[in-house]
PDB file of C-alpha atoms in Angstrom:
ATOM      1  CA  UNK P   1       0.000   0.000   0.000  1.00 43.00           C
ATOM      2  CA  UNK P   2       0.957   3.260  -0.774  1.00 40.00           C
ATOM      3  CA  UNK P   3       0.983   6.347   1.891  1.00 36.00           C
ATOM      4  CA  UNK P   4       1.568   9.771   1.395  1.00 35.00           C
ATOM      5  CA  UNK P   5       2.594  11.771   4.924  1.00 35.00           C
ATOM      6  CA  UNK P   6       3.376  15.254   4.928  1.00 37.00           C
ATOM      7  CA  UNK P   7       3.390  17.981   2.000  1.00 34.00           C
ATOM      8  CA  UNK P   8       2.625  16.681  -1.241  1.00 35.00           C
ATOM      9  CA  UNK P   9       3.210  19.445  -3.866  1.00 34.00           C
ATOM     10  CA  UNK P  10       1.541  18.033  -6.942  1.00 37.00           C
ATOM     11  CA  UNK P  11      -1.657  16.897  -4.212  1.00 36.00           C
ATOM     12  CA  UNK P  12      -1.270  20.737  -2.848  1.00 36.00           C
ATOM     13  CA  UNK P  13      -1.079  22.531  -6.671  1.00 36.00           C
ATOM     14  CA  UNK P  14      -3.814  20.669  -8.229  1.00 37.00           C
ATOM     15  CA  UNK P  15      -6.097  20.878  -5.253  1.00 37.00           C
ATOM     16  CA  UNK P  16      -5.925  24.855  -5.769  1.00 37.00           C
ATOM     17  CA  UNK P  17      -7.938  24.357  -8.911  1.00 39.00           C
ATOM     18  CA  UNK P  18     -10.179  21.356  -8.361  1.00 38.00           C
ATOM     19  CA  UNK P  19      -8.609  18.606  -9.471  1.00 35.00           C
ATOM     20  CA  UNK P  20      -7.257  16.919  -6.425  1.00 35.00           C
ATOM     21  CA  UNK P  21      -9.405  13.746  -5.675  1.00 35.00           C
ATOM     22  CA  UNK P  22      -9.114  14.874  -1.489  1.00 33.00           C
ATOM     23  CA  UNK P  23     -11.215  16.760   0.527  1.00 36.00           C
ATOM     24  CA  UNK P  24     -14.082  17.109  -2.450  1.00 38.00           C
ATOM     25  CA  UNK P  25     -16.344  14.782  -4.483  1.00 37.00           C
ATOM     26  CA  UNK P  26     -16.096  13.418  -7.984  1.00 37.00           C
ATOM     27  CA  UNK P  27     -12.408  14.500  -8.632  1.00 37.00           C
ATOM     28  CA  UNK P  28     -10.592  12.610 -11.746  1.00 38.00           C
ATOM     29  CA  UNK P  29     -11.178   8.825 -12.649  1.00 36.00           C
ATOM     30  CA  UNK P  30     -14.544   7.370 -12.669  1.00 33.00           C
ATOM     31  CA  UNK P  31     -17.355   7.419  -9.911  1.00 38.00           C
ATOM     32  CA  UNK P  32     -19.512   4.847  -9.383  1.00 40.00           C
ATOM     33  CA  UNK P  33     -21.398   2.690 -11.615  1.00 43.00           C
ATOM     34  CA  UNK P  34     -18.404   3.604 -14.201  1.00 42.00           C
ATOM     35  CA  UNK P  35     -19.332   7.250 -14.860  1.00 42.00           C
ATOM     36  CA  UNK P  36     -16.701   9.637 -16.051  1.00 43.00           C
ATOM     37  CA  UNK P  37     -16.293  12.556 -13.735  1.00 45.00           C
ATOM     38  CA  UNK P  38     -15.616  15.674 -14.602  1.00 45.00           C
ATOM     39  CA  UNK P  39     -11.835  16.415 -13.219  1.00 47.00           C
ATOM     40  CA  UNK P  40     -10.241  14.677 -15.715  1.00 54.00           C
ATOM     41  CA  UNK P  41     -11.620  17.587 -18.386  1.00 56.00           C
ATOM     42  CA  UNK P  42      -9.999  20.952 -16.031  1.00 69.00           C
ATOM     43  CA  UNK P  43      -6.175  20.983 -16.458  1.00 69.00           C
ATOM     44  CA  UNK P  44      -4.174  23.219 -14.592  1.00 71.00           C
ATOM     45  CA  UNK P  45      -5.385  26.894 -14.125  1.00 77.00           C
ATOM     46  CA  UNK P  46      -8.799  26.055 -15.805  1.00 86.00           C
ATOM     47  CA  UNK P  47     -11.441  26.365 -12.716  1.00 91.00           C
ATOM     48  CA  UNK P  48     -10.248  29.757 -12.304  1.00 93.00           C
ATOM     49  CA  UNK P  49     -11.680  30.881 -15.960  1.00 94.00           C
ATOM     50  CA  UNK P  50     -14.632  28.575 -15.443  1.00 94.00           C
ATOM     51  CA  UNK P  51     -15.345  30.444 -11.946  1.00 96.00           C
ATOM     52  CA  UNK P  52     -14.977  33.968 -13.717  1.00 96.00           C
ATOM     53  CA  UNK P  53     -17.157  32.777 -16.295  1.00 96.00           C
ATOM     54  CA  UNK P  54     -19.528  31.912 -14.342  1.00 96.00           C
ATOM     55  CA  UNK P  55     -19.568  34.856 -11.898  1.00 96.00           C
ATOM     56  CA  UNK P  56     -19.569  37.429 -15.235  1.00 95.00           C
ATOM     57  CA  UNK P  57     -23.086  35.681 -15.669  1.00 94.00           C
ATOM     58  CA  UNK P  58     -23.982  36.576 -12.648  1.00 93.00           C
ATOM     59  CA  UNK P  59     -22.435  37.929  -9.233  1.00 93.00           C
ATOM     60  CA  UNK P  60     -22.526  34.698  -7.256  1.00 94.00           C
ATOM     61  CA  UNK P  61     -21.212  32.983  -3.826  1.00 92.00           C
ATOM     62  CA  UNK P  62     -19.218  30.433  -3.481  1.00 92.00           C
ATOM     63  CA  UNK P  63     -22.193  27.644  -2.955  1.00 92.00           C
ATOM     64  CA  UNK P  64     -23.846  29.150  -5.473  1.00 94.00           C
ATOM     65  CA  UNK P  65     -21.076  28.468  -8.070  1.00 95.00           C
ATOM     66  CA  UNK P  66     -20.614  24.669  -6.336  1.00 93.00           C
ATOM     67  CA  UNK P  67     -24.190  24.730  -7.380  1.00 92.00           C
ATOM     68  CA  UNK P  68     -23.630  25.782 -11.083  1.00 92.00           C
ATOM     69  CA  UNK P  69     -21.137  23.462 -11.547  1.00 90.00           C
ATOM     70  CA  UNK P  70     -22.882  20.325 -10.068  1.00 87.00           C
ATOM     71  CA  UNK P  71     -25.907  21.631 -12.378  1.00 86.00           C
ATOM     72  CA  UNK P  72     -24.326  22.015 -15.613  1.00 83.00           C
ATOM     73  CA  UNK P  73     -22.864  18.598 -15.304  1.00 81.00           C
ATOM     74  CA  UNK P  74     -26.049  16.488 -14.373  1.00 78.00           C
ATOM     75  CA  UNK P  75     -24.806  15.884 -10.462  1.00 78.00           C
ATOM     76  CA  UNK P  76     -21.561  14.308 -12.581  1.00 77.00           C
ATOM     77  CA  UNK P  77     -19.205  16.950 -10.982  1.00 79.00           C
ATOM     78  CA  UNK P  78     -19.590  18.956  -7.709  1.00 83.00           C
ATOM     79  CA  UNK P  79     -16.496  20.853  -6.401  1.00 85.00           C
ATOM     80  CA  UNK P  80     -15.688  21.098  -3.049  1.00 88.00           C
ATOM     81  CA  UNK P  81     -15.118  24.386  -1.004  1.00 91.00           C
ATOM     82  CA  UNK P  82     -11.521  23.875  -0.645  1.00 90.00           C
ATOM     83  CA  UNK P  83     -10.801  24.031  -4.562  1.00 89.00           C
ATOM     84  CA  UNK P  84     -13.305  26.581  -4.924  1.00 92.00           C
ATOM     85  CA  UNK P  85     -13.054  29.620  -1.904  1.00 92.00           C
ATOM     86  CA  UNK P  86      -9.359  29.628  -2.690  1.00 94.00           C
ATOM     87  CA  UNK P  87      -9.447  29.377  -6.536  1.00 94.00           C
ATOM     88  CA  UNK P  88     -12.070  32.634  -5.893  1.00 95.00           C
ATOM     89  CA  UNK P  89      -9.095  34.327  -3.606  1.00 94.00           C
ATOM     90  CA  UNK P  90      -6.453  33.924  -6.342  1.00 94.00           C
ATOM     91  CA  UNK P  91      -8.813  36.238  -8.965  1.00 96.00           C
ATOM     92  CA  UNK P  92      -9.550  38.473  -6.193  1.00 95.00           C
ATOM     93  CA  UNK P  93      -5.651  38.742  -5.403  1.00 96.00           C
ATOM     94  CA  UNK P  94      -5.498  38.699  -9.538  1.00 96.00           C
ATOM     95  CA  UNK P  95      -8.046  41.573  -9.559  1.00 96.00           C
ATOM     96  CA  UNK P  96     -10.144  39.808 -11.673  1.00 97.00           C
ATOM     97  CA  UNK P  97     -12.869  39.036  -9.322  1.00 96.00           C
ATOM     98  CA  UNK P  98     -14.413  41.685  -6.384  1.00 95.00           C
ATOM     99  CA  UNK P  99     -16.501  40.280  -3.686  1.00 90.00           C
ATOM    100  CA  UNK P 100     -18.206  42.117  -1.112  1.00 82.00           C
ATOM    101  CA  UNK P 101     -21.153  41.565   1.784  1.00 72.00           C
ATOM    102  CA  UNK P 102     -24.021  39.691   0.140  1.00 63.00           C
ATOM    103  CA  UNK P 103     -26.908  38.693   2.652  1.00 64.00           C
ATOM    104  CA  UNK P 104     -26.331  36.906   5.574  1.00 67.00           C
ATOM    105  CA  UNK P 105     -23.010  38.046   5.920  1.00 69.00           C
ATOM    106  CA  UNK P 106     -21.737  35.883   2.372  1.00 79.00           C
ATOM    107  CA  UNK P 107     -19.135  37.011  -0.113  1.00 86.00           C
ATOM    108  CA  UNK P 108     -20.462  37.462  -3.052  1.00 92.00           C
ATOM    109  CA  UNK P 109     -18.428  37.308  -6.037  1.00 95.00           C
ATOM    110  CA  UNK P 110     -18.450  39.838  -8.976  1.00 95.00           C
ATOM    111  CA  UNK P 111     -16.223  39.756 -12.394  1.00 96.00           C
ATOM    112  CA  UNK P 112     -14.080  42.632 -12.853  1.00 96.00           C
ATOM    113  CA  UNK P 113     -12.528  44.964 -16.196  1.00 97.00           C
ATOM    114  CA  UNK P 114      -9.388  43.129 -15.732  1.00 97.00           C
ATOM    115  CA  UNK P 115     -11.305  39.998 -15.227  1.00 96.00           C
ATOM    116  CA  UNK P 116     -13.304  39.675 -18.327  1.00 97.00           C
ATOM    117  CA  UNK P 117     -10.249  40.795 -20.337  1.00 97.00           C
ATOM    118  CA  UNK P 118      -8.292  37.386 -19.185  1.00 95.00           C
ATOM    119  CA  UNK P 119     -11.754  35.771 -19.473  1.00 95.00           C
ATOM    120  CA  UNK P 120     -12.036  36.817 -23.119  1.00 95.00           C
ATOM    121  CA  UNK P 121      -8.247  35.893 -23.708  1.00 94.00           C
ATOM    122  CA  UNK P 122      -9.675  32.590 -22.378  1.00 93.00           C
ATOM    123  CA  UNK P 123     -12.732  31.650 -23.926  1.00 92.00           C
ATOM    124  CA  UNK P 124     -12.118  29.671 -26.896  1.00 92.00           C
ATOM    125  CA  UNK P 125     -11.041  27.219 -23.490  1.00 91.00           C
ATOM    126  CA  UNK P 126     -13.420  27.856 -21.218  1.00 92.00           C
ATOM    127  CA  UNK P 127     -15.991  27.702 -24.261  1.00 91.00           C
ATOM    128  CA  UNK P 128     -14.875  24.143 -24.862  1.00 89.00           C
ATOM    129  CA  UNK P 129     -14.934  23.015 -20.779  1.00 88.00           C
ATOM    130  CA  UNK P 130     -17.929  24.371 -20.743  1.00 87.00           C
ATOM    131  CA  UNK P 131     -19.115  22.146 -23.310  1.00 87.00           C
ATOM    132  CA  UNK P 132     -17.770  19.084 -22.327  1.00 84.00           C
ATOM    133  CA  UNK P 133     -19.704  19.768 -19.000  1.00 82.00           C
ATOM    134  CA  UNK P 134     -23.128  20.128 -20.812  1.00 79.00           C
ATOM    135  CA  UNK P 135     -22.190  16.715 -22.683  1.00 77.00           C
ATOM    136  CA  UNK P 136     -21.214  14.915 -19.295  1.00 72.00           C
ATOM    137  CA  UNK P 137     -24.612  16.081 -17.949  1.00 59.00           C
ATOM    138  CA  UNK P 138     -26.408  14.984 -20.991  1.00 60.00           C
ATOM    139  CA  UNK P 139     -24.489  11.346 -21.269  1.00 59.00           C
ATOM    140  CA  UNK P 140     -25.517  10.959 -17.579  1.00 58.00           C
ATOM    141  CA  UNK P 141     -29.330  11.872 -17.889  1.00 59.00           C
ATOM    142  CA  UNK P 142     -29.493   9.108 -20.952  1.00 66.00           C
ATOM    143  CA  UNK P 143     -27.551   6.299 -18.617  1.00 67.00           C
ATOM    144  CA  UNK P 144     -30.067   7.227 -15.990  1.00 64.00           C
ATOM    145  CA  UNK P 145     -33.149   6.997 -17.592  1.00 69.00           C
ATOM    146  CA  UNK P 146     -31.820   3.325 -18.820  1.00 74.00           C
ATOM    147  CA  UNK P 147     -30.639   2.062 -15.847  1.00 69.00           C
ATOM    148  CA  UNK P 148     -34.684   3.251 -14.310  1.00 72.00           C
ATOM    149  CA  UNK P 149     -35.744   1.175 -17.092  1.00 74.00           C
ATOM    150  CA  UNK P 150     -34.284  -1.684 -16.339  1.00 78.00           C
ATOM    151  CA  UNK P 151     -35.152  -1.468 -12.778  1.00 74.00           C
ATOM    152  CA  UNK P 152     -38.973  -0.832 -13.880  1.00 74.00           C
ATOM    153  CA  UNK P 153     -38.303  -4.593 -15.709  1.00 79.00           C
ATOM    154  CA  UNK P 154     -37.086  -6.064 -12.881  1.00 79.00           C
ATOM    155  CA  UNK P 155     -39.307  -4.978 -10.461  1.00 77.00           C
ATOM    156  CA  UNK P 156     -41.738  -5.912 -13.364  1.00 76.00           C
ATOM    157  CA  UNK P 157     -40.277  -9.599 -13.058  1.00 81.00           C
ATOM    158  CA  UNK P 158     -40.186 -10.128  -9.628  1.00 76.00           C
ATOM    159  CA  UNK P 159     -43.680  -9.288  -9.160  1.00 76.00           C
ATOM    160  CA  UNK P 160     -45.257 -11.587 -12.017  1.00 79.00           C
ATOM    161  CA  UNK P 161     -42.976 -14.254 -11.089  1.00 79.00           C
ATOM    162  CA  UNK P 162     -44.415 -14.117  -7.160  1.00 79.00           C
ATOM    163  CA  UNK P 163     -47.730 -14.505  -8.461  1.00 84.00           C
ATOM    164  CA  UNK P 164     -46.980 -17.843 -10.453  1.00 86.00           C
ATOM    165  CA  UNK P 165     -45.760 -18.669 -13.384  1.00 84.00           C
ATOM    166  CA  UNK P 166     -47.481 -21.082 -16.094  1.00 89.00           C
ATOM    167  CA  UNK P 167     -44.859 -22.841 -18.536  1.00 89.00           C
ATOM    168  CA  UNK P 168     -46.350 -20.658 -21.141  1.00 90.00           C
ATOM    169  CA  UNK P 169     -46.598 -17.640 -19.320  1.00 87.00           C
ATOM    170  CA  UNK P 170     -42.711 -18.026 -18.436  1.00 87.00           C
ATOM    171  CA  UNK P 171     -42.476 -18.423 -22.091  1.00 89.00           C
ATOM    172  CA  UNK P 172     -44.008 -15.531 -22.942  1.00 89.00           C
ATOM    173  CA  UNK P 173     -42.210 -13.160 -20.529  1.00 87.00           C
ATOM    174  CA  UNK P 174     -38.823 -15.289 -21.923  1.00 87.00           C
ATOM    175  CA  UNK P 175     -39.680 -14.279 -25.446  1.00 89.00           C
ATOM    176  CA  UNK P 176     -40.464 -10.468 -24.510  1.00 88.00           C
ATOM    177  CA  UNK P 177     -37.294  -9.860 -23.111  1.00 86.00           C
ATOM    178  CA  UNK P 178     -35.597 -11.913 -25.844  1.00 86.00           C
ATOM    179  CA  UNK P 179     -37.642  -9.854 -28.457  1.00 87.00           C
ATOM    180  CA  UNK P 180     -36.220  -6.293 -26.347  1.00 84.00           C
ATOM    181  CA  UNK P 181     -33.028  -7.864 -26.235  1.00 82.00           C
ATOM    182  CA  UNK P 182     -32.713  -8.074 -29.990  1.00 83.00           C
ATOM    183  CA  UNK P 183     -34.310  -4.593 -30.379  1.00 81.00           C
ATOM    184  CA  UNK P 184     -31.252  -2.979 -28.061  1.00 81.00           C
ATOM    185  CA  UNK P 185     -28.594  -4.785 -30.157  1.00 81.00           C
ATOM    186  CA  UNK P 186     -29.889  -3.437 -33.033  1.00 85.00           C
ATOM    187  CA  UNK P 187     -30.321   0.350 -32.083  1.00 86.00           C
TER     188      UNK P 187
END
């Protein structure tokens, strides 16, 4: 087994922009039930363009943007607070990003001149992330509404085969699923 003690320095500079698999969810590699997850798609440096993107939208706190990104991606991708309050300090220290006293004593998050200069230097990339975010979402929604399918035909299955089978009922439901079977193979 492999252990890491102390300071890690790859671990520490990813984690800055949201790709280190610690303290967060759905980080790099695949989640389960063998989804992709969104880390893999921001390299170095890009949550900080997504984040001003997103708060040139709209002024936002940080929950809220957690929020956005979890929604654009179909639940595939939700950042934690320790990629994303920092990432947000490093464009205010940047002066790309403002924040001030939103209710309740939040910080909320605007996009600055200097800001949506880098952002437009940027958004060919962020553009592209962006897309591969909606795609994630939309890949996900399709595996979901198969995989509530197939549990509608297996709940299906168990109940008619509680209540009794005939041999040519059994049949029946054999050649039905045979018959879908053949239909999915040839979609």
């Amino acid at each position: 087994m492999h252990r890491h003690f102390g300071f890690n320095p790859h671990r520490a500079r990813h984690s800055r922009d949201g790709m280190s698999g610690h303290g967060g969810h759905h980080h790099g590699g695949r989640r389960g039930g063998g989804r992709p997850r969104l880390g893999r798609f921001l390299e170095h440096g890009d949550l900080r363009f997504v984040l001003l993107a997103l708060i040139e939208e709209a002024p936002s706190h940080g929950y809220e943007l957690i929020r956005a990104l979890e929604e654009r991606t179909g639940g595939a991708y939700r950042p934690s607070p320790g990629a994303i309050y920092p990432t947000l300090a490093l464009l205010e220290d940047e002066g790309f990003a403002l924040q001030s006293g939103g209710e309740g004593g939040r910080k909320l998050y605007a996009i600055t001149d200097a800001g949506r200069e880098a952002l437009a230097a940027q958004k060919p990339a962020v553009d592209a992330i962006f897309a591969r975010m909606s795609s994630v979402g939309a890949d996900d929604a399709g595996r979901d509404k198969v995989r509530r399918a197939m549990e509608n035909v297996k709940t299906a299955l168990k109940l008619r085969l509680a209540r009794g089978a005939s041999d040519a009922e059994a049949a029946a439901v054999a050649a039905v699923l045979d018959e879908a079977a053949g239909k999915i193979e040839r979609l």
